[in-house]
Each structure stands twice: as structure tokens, then as C-alpha cells.
mmCIF file of C-alpha atoms and ligand atoms in Angstrom:
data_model
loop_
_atom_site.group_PDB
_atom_site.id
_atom_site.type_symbol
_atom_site.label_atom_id
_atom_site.label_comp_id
_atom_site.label_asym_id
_atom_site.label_seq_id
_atom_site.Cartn_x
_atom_site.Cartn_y
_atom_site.Cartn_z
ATOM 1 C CA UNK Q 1 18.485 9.028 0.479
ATOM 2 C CA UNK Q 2 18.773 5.217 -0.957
ATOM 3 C CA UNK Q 3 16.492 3.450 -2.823
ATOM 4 C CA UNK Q 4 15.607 0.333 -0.622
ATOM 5 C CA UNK Q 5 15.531 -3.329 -1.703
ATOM 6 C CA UNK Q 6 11.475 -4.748 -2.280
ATOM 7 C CA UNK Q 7 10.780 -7.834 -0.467
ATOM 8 C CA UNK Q 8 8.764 -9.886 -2.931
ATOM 9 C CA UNK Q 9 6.719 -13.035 -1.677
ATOM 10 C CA UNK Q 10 7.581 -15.669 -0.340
ATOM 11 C CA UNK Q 11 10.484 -13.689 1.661
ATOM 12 C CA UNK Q 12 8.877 -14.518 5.722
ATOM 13 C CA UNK Q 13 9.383 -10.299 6.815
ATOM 14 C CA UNK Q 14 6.414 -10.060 4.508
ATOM 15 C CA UNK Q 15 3.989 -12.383 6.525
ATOM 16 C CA UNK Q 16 5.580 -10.993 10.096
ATOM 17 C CA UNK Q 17 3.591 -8.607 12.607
ATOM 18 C CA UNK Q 18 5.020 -4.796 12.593
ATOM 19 C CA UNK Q 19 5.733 -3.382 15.416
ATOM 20 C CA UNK Q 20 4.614 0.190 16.507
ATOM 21 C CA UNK Q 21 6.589 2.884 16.678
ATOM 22 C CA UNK Q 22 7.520 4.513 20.090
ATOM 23 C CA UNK Q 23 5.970 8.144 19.946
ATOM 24 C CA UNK Q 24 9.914 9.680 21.140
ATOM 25 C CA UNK Q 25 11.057 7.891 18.068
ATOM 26 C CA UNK Q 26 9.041 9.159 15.396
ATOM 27 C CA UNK Q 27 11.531 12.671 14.948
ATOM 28 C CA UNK Q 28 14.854 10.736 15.434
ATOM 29 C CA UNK Q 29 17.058 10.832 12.595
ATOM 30 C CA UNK Q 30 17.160 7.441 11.741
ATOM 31 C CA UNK Q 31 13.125 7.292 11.653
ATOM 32 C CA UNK Q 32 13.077 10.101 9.286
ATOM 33 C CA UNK Q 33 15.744 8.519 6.975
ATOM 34 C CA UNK Q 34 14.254 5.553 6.685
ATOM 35 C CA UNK Q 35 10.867 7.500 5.813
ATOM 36 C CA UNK Q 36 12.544 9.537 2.989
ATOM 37 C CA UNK Q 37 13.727 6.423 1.405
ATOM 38 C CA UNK Q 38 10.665 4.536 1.674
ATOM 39 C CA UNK Q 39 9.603 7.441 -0.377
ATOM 40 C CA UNK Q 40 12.291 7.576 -2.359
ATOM 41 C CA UNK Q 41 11.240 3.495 -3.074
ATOM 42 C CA UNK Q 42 8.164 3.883 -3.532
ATOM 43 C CA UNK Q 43 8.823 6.741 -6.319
ATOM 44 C CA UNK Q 44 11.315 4.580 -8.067
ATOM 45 C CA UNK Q 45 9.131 1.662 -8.162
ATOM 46 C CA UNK Q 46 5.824 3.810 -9.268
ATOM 47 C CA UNK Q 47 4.090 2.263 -6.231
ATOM 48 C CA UNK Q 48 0.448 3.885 -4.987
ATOM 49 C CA UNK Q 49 2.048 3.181 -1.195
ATOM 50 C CA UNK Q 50 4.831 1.414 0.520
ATOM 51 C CA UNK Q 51 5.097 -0.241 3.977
ATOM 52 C CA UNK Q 52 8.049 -0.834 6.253
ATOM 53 C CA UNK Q 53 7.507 -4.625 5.773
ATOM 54 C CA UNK Q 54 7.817 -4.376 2.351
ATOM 55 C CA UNK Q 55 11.779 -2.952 2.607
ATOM 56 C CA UNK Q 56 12.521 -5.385 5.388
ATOM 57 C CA UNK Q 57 11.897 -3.342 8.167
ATOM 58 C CA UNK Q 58 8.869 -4.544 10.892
ATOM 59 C CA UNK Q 59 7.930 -1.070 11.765
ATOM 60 C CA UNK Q 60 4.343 0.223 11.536
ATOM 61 C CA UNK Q 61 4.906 2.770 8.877
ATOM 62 C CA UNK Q 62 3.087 3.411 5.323
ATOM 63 C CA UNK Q 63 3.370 6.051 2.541
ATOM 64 C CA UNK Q 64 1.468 6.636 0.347
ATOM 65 C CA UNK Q 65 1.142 8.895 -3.025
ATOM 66 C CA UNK Q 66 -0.308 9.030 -6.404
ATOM 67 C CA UNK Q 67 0.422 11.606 -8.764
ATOM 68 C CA UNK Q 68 0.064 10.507 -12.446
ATOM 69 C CA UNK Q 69 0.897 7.311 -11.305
ATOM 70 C CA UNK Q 70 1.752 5.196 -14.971
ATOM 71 C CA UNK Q 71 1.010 1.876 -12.915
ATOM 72 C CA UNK Q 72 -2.472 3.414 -11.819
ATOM 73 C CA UNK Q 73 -3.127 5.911 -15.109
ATOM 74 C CA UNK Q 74 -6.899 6.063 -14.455
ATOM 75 C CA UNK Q 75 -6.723 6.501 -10.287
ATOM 76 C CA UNK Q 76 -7.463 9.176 -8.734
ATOM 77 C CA UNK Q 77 -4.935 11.571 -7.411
ATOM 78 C CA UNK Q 78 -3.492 11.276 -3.392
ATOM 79 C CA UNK Q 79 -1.148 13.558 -1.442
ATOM 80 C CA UNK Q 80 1.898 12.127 -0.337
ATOM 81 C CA UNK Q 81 0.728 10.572 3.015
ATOM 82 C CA UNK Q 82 3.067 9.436 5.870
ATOM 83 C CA UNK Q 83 0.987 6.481 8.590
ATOM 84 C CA UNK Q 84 3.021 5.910 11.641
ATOM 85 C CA UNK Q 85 0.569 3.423 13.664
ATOM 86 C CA UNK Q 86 -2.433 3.610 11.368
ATOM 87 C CA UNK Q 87 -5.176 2.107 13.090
ATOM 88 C CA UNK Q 88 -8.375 1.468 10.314
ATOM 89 C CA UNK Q 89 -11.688 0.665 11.390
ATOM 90 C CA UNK Q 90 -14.523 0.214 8.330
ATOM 91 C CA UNK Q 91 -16.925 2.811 8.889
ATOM 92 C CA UNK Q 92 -19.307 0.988 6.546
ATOM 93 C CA UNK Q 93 -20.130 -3.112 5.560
ATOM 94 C CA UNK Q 94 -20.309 -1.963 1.883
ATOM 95 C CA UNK Q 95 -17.367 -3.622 -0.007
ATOM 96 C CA UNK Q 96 -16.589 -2.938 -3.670
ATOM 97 C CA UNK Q 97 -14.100 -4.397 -6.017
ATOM 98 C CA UNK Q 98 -11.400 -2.657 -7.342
ATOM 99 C CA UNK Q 99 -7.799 -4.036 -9.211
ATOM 100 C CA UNK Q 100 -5.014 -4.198 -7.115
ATOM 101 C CA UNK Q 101 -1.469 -4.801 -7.677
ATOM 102 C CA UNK Q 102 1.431 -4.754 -5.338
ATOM 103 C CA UNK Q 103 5.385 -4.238 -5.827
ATOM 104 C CA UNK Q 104 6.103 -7.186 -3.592
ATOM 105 C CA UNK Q 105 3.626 -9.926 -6.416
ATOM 106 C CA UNK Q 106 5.348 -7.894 -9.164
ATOM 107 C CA UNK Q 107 3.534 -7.474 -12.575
ATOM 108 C CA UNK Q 108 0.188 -8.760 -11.357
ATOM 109 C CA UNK Q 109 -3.423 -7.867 -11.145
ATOM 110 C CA UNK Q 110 -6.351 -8.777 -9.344
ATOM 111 C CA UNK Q 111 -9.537 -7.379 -8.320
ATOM 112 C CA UNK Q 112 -9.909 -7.110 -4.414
ATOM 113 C CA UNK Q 113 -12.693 -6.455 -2.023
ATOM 114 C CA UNK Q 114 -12.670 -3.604 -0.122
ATOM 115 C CA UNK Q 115 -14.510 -1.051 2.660
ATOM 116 C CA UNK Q 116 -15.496 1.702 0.714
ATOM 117 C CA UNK Q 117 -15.133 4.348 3.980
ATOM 118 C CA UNK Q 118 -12.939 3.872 6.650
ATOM 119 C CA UNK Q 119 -11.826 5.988 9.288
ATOM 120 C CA UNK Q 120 -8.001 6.148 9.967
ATOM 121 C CA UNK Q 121 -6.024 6.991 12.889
ATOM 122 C CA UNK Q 122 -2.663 7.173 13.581
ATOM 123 C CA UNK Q 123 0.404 9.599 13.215
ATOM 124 C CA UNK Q 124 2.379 11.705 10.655
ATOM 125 C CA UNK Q 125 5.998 11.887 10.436
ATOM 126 C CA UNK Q 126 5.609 14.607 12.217
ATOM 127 C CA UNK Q 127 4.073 12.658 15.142
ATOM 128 C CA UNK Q 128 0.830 14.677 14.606
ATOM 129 C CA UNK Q 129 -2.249 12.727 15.691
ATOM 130 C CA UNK Q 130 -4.153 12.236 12.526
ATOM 131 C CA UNK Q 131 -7.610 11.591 12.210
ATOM 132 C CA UNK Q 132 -9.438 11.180 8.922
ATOM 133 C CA UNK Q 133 -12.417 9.688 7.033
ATOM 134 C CA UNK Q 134 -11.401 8.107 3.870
ATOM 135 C CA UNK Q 135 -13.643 6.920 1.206
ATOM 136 C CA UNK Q 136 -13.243 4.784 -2.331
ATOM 137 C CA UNK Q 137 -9.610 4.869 -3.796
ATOM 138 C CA UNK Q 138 -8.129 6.322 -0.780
ATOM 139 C CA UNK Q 139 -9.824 4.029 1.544
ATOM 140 C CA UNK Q 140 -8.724 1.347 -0.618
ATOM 141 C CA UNK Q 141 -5.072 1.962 -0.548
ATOM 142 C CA UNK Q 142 -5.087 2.641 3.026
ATOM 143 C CA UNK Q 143 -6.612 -1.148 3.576
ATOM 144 C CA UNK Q 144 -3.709 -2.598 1.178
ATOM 145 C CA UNK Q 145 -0.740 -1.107 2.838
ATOM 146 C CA UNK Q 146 -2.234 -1.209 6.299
ATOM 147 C CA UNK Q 147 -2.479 -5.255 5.975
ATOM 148 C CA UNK Q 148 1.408 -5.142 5.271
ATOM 149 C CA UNK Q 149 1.454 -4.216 9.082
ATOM 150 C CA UNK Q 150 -0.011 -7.467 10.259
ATOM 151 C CA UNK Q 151 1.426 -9.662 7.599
ATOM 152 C CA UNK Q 152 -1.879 -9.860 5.063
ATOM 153 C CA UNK Q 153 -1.287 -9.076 1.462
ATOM 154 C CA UNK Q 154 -3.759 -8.292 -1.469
ATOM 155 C CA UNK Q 155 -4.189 -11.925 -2.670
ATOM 156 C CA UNK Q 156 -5.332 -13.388 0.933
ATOM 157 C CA UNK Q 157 -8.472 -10.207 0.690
ATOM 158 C CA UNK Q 158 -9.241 -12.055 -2.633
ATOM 159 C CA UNK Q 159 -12.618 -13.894 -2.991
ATOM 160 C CA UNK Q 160 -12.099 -15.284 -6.442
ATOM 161 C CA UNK Q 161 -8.784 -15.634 -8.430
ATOM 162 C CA UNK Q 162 -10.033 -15.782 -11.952
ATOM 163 C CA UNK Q 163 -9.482 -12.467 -11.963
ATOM 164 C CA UNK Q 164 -5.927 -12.709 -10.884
ATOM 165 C CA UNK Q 165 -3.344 -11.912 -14.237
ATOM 166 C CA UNK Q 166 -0.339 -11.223 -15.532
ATOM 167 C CA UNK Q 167 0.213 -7.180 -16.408
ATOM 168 C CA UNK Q 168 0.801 -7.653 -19.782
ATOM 169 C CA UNK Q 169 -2.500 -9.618 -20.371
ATOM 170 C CA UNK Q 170 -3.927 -7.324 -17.935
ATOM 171 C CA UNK Q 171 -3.145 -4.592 -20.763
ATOM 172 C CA UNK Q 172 -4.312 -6.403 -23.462
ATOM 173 C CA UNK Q 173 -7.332 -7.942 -21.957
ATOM 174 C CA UNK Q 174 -8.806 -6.258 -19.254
ATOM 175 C CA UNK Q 175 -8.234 -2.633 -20.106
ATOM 176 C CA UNK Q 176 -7.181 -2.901 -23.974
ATOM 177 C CA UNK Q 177 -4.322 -0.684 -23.152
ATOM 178 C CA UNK Q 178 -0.747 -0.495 -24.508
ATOM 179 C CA UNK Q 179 1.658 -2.090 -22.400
ATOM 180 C CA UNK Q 180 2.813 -0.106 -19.313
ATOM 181 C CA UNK Q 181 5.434 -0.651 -16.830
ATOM 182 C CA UNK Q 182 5.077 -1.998 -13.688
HETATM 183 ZN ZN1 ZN U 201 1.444 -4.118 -1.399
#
């Protein structure tokens, strides 16, 4: 496994179109590796998810995981969760706000809008049909590394950037917390 290079913006791949994933492809070896060390990235990196964009690659593919997360201390927990086509459709008009950050707009905050349910389909790594209802934190993460597919990222879903800050003043002023890594 390799730890992948993060595209950060401004680098084009990240405002490019991924594209799907041939259903024969999903078991090959190389689509397998490159899931492992999207994994792998995203573990190093103590990101919520990852998408193929992200490392360079214009695939439809997210992970996703958060497990005592030190980037996300007070979210709740997710299984690691492997989207091969995710297609999302909001299963509601209710939006809420919620802080966002991303590893490609390293140590930054801002509060985003999003669907509270959605429903998700698409394919695990497996290439298991996967069909699922996802609501609040889960939904939310889902929406931010599902818009890395078609080239959106977290700041273009923003209505108003006053909220938008540095992580250290983050820390000290919107959660009075000690500094944390990002
Ligand atoms: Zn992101």
C-alpha cells in the first residue's frame, strides 16, 4: 500500500468530471490497490472521506471513515465505507449547517449547507449494489465527497463566507479548543 499525494486547490483534476467505473473493473487488482491506498491516505491524513479526484485519479470512487477522528473529535462515528458510482438524491428540502473542512483547502473551516437525508446508491468494492438511507453526519459526508466526483468542493455549497477560518482560530474561536492537527 502507498500513501498517495493530496491534490490541493487550484490543481485543475480537482474541478474535472470523474468517470464511472466499469462494473468488470471494480475486482481487478489495480482497482483494489488503488482503493487500499486511498484508505491508506485518507488514514494518514485523518480525513472523514477521500475521493479519487482528490489523489489525481478521475474515477468515481469515495471512502469514507470516522473513528475517533482528532480532525472531527465531536462527530459521530462511521464504518469504513467504500462508493464506487454513488449516485445521491436528497430525500428531503431540509438543509442544515454543519463545519466542514477538506484535505485538499488544508487547515480550514467553514460551515456548509447540507440535505439532512439522502438516499445513496451505488457499489462497494465488492461490486455489491448498495442501497441506503443516510441521515445528518453521514448524509453530510456523503454530499462532500460525492461533489469531488463532478468537480464541486465544500466552499462552492457555501452561502456565506464569514464563517470561513483558519484551524487554528477555528480552535480558539469557534470551539475554544486546544489546537489540533489537521
Ligand atoms: Zn473534500
Amino acid at each position: 500500500m502507498a500513501i498517495l499525494k493530496v491534490a490541493r486547490l487550484g490543481h485543475p483534476v480537482l474541478r474535472q468530471l470523474a468517470e464511472p467505473v466499469p462494473l468488470g473493473e471494480i475486482r481487478s487488482k489495480d482497482t483494489q490497490r488503488l482503493i487500499d491506498d486511498m484508505i491508506e491516505t485518507m488514514h494518514e491524513y485523518n480525513g472523514a472521506g477521500l475521493a479519487a479526484p482528490q489523489v489525481h485519479v478521475l474515477k468515481q470512487i469515495c471512502v469514507i471513515e470516522v473513528d475517533g477522528n482528532p480532525r472531527y473529535p465531536d462527530a459521530p462515528g462511521i464504518p469504513l465505507t467504500v462508493l464506487i458510482n454513488p449516485r445521491v438524491t436528497p430525500l428531503t428540502e431540509e438543509m442544515e449547517e454543519g463545519w466542514e473542512g477538506c484535505l485538499s483547502v488544508p487547515d480550514m473551516r467553514g460551515m456548509v449547507p447540507r440535505y439532512t437525508t439522502v438516499r445513496l446508491e451505488g457499489h462497494d468494492r465488492d461490486g455489491e449494489r448498495i442501497e441506503v438511507v443516510a441521515k445528518e453526519f453521514f448524509a453530510r459526508v456523503i454530499q462532500h465527497e460525492t461533489d469531488h466526483l463532478h468537480g464541486t468542493v465544500y466552499l462552492d455549497r457555501m452561502r456565506d463566507f464569514s464563517t470561513l477560518t483558519h484551524l487554528a482560530e477555528w480552535n480558539k474561536y469557534w470551539l475554544g479548543v486546544s489546537e489540533q492537527e489537521d
